[in-house]
Each structure stands twice: as structure tokens, then as C-alpha cells.
mmCIF file with all atom_site columns, C-alpha atoms in Angstrom:
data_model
loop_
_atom_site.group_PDB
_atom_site.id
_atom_site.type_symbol
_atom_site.label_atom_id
_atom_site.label_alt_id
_atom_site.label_comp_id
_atom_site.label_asym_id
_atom_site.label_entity_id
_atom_site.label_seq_id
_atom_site.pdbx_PDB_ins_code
_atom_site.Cartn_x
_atom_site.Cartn_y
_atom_site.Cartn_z
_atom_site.occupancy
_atom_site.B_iso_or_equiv
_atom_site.pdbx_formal_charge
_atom_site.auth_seq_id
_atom_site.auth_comp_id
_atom_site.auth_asym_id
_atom_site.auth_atom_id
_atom_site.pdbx_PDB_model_num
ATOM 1   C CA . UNK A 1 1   ? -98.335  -139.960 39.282 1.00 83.00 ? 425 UNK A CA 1
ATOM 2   C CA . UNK A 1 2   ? -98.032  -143.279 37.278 1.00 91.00 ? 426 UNK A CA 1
ATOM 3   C CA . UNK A 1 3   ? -100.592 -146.044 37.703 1.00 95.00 ? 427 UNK A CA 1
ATOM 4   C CA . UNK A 1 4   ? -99.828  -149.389 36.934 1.00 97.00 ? 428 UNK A CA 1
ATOM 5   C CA . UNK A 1 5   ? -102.259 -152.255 36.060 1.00 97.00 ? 429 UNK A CA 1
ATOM 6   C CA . UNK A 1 6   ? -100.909 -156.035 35.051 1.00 98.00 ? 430 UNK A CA 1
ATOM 7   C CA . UNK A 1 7   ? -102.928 -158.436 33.317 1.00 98.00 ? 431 UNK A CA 1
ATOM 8   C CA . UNK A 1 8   ? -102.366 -161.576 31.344 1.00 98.00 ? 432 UNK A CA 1
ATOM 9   C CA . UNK A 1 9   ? -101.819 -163.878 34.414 1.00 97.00 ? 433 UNK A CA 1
ATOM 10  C CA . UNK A 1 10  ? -103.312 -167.004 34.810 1.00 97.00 ? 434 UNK A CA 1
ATOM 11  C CA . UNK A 1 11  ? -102.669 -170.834 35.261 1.00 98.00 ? 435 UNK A CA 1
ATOM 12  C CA . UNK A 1 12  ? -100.462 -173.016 32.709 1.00 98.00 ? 436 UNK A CA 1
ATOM 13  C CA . UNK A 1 13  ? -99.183  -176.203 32.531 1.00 98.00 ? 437 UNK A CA 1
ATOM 14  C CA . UNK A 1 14  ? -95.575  -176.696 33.223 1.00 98.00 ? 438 UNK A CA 1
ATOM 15  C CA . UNK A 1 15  ? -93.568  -175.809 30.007 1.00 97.00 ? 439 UNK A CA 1
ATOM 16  C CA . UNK A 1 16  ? -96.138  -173.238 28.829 1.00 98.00 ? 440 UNK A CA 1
ATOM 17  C CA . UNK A 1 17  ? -96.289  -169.368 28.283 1.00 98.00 ? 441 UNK A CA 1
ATOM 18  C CA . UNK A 1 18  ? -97.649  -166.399 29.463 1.00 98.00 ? 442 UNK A CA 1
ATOM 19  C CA . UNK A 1 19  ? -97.332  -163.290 28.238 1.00 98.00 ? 443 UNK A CA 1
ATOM 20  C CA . UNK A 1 20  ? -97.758  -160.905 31.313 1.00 98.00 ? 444 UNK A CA 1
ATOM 21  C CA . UNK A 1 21  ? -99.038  -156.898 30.379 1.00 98.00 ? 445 UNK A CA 1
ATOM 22  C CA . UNK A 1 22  ? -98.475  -154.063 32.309 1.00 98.00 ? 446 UNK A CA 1
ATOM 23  C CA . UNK A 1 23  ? -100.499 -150.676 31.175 1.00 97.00 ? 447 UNK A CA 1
ATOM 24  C CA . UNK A 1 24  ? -99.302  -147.690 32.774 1.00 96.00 ? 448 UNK A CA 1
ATOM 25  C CA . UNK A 1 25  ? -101.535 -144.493 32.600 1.00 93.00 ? 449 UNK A CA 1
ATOM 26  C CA . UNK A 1 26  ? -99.834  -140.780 32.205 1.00 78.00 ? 450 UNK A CA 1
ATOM 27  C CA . UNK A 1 27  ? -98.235  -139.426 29.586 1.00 70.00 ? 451 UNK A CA 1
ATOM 28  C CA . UNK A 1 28  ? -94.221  -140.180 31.227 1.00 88.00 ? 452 UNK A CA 1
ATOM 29  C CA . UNK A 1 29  ? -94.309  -143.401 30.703 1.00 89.00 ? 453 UNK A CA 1
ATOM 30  C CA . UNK A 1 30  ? -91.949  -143.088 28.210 1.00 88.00 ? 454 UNK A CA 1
ATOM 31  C CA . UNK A 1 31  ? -89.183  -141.608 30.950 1.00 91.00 ? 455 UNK A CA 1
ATOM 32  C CA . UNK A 1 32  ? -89.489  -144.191 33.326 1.00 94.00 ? 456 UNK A CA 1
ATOM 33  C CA . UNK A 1 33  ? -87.435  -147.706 33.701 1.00 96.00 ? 457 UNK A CA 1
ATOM 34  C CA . UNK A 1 34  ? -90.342  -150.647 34.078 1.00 97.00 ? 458 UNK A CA 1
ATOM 35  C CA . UNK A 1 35  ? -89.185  -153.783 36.286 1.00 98.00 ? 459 UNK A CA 1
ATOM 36  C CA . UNK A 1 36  ? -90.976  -157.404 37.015 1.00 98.00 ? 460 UNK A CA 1
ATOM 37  C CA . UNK A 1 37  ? -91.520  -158.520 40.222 1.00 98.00 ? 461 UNK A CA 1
ATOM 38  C CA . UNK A 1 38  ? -92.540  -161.635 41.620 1.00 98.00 ? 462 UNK A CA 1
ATOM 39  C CA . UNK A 1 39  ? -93.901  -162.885 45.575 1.00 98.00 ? 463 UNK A CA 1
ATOM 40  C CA . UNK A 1 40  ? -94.539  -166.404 45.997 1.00 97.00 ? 464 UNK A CA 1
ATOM 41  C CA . UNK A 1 41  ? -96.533  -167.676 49.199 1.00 93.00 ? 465 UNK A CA 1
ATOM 42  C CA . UNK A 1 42  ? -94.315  -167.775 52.091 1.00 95.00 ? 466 UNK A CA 1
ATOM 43  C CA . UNK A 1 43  ? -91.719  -165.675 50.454 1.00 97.00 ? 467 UNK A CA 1
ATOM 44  C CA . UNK A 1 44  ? -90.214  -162.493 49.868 1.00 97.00 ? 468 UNK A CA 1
ATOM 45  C CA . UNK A 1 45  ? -90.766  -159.910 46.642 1.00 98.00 ? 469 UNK A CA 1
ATOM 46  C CA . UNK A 1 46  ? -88.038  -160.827 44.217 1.00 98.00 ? 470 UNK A CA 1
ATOM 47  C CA . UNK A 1 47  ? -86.424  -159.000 40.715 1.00 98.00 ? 471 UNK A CA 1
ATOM 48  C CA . UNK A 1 48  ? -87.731  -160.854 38.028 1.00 98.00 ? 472 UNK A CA 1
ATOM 49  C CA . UNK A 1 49  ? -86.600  -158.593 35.223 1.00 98.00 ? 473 UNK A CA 1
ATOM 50  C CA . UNK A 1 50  ? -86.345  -154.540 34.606 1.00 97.00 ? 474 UNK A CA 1
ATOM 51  C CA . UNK A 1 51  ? -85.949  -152.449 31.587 1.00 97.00 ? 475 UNK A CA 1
ATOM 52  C CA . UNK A 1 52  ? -84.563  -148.871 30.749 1.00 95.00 ? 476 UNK A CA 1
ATOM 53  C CA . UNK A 1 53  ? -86.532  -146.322 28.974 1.00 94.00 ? 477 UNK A CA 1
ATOM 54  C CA . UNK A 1 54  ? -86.258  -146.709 25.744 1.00 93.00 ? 478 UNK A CA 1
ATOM 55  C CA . UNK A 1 55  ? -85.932  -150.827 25.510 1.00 93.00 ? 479 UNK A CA 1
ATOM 56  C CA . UNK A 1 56  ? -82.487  -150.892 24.624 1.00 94.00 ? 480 UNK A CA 1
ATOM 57  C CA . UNK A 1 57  ? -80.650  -152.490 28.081 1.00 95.00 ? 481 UNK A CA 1
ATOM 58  C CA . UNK A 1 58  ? -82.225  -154.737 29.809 1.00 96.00 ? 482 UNK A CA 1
ATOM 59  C CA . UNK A 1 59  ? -81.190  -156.549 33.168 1.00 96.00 ? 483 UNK A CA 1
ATOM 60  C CA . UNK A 1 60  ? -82.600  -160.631 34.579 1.00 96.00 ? 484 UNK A CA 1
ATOM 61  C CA . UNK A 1 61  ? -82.547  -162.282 37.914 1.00 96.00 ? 485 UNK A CA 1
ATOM 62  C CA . UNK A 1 62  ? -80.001  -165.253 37.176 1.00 93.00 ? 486 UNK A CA 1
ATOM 63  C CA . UNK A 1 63  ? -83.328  -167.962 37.685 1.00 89.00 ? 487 UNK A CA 1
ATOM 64  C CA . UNK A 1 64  ? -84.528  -166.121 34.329 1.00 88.00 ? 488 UNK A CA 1
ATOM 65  C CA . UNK A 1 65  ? -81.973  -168.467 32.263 1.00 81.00 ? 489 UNK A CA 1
ATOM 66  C CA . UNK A 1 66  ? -83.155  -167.277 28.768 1.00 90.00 ? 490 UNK A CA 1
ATOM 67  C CA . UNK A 1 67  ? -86.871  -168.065 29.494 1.00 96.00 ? 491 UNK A CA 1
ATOM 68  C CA . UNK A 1 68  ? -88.225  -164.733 29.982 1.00 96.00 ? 492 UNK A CA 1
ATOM 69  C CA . UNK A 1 69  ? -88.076  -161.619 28.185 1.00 97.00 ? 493 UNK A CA 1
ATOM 70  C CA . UNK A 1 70  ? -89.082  -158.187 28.768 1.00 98.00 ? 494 UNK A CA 1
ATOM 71  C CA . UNK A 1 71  ? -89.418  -155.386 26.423 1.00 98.00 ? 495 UNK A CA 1
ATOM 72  C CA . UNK A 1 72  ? -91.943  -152.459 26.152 1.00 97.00 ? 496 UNK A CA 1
ATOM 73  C CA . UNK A 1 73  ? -93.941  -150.162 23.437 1.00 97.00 ? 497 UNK A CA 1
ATOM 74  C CA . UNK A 1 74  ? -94.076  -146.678 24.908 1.00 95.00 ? 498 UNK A CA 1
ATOM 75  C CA . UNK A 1 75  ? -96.198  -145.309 22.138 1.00 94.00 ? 499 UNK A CA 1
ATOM 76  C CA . UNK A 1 76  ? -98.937  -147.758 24.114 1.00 95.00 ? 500 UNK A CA 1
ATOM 77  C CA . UNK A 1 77  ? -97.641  -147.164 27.422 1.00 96.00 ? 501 UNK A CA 1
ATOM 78  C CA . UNK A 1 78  ? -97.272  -151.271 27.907 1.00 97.00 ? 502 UNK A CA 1
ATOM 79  C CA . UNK A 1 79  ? -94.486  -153.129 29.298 1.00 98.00 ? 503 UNK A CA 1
ATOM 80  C CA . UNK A 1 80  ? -94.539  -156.894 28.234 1.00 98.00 ? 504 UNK A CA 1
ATOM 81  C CA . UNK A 1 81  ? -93.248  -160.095 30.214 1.00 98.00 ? 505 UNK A CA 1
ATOM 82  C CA . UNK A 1 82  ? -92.855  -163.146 27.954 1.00 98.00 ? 506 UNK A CA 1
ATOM 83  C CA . UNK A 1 83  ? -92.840  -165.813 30.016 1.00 98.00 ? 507 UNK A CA 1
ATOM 84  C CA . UNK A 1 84  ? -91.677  -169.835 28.198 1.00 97.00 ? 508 UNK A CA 1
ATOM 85  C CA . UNK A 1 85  ? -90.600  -172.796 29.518 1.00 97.00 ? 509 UNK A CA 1
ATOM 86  C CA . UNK A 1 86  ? -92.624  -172.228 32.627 1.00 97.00 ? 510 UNK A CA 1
ATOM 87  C CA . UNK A 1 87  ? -91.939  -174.235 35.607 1.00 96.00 ? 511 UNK A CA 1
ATOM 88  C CA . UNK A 1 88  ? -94.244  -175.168 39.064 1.00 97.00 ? 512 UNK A CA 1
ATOM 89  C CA . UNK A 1 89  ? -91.587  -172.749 40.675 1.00 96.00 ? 513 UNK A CA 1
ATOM 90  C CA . UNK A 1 90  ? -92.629  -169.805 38.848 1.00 97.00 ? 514 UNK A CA 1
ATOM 91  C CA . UNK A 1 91  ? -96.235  -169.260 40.397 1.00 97.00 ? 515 UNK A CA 1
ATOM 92  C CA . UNK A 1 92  ? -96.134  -166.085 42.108 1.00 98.00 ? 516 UNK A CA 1
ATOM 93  C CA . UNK A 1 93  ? -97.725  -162.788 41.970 1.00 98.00 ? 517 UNK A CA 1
ATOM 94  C CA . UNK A 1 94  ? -96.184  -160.845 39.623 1.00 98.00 ? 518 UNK A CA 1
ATOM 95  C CA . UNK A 1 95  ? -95.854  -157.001 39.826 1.00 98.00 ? 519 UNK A CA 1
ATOM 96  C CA . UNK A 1 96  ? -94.798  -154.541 37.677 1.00 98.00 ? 520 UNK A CA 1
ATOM 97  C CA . UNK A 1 97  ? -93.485  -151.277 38.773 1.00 98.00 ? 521 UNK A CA 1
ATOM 98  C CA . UNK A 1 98  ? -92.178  -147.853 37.930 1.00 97.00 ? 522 UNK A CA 1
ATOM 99  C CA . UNK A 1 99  ? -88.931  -146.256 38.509 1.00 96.00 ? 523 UNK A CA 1
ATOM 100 C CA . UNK A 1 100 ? -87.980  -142.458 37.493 1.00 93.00 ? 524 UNK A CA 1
ATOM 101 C CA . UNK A 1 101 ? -84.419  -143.428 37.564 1.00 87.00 ? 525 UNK A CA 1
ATOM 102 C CA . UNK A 1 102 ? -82.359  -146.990 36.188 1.00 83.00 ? 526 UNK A CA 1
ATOM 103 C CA . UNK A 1 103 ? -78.889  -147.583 37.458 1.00 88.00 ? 527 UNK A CA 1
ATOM 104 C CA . UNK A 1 104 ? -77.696  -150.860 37.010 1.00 88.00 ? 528 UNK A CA 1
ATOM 105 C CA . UNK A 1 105 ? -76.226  -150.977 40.705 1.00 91.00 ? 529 UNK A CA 1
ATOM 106 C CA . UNK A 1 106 ? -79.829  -150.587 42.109 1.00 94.00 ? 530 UNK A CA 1
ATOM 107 C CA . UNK A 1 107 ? -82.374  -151.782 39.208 1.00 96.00 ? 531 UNK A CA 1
ATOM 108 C CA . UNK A 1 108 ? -83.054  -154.946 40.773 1.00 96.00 ? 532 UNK A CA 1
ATOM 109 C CA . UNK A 1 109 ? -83.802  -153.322 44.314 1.00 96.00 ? 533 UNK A CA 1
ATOM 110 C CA . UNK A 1 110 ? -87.349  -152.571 45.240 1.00 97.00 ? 534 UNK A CA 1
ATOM 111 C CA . UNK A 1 111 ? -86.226  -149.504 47.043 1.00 96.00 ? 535 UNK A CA 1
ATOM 112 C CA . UNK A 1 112 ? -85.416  -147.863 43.075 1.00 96.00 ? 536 UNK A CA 1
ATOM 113 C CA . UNK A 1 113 ? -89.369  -147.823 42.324 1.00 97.00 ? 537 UNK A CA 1
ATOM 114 C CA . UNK A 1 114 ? -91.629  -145.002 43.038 1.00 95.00 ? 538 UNK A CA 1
ATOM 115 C CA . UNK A 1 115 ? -95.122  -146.752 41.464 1.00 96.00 ? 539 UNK A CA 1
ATOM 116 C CA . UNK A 1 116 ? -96.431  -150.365 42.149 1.00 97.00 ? 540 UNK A CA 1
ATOM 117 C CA . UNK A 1 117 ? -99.381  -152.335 40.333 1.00 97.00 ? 541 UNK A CA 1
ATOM 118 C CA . UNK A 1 118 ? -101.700 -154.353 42.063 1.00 97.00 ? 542 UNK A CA 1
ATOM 119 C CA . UNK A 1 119 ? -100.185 -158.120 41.002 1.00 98.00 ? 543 UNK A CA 1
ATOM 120 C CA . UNK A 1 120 ? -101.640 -160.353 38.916 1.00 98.00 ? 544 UNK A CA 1
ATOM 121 C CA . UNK A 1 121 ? -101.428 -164.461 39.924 1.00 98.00 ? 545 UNK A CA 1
ATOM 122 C CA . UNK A 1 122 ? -99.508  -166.792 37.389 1.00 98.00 ? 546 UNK A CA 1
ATOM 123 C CA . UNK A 1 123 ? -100.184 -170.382 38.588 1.00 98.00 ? 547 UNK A CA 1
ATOM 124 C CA . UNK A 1 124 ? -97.996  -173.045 36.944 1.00 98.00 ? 548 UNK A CA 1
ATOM 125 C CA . UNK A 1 125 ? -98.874  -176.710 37.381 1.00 97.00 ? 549 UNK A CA 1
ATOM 126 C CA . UNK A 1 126 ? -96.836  -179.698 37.294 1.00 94.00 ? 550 UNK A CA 1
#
């Protein structure tokens, strides 16, 4: 069992940062891919970002364009969203989740996580 718990949303101007946090408890963090999510109002969970186990491949939704960047410390359990350049159509939840196994054909699927966090709100004004 992996629990997940973001923090580090908030609200920002347009063209700010954020630099999202998810903490995962257990001790397998380390063996599990970690993606981004994001659900605007109105709309449908999408793949923000995912990476593998140890931090060395990493995969973006196309909208990502070099403004975002995840990456992850294992010996704190922590996955990390860096988050520039931010635009009104970012603000979203964003979720973080857990998935025992990364294949590049099905990383940016929900279906390929087994553990959720609870979202936290990133509000980006114009």
C-alpha cells in the first residue's frame, strides 16, 4: 500500500512557478514509476508528466513544451513538479499517482496506476 499526499499548490500570476510535492509513505517508493495528473473544471483527468524509478527517463504531455519538469529523490520518498511559465490554462487539480509498472506505451494512461493522492488546486491568473 502506497499513500500519496501533494502539496505546494496554490494561486500564481500568469508566468510564475510552482513547485508541486508529492510525499509518498512506504518503504517501495523507490520501485514505483510516479506520474502528474491534472483535472480542470468541466474536464477530463489528463497526463501531465510521469517518471520511471530511478529518475533517469522521463515522459510529457506535448502542452508541457519545456515548462515543466519532473524528477524525484527516493531517499525522501518525494516526487517534484516544477512548474514555469505558468499560464491561466494550467489551473487544475493536480494529482500525483503511483504505478508498480512504467511502459512507455501505457505511462500516460490512468489505467497504469495502482495509488492516487488526494489533488492539490494550482490556480493561475491572468
Amino acid at each position: 500500500q502506497v499513500q500519496l499526499v501533494e502539496s505546494g499548490g496554490g494561486l500564481v500570476q500568469a508566468g510564475g512557478s510552482l513547485r508541486l510535492s508529492c510525499a509518498a509513505s512506504g518503504r517501495t517508493f523507490s520501485s514505483y514509476a510516479m506520474g502528474w495528473f491534472r483535472q480542470a473544471p468541466g474536464q477530463e483527468r489528463e497526463f501531465v508528466a510521469a517518471i520511471n524509478w530511478s529518475g533517469g527517463t522521463t515522459w510529457y504531455a506535448d502542452f508541457v513544451k519545456g515548462r515543466l519538469t519532473i524528477s524525484r529523490d527516493n531517499a525522501k520518498n518525494t516526487v517534484y513538479l516544477q512548474m514555469n511559465s505558468l499560464k491561466p490554462e494550467d489551473t487544475a487539480v493536480y494529482y500525483c499517482a503511483a504505478a508498480s509498472y512504467a511502459a512507455a506505451k501505457t505511462i500516460r494512461l490512468m489505467r497504469a496506476y495502482d495509488y492516487w493522492g488526494q489533488g492539490t488546486q494550482v490556480t493561475v491568473s491572468s
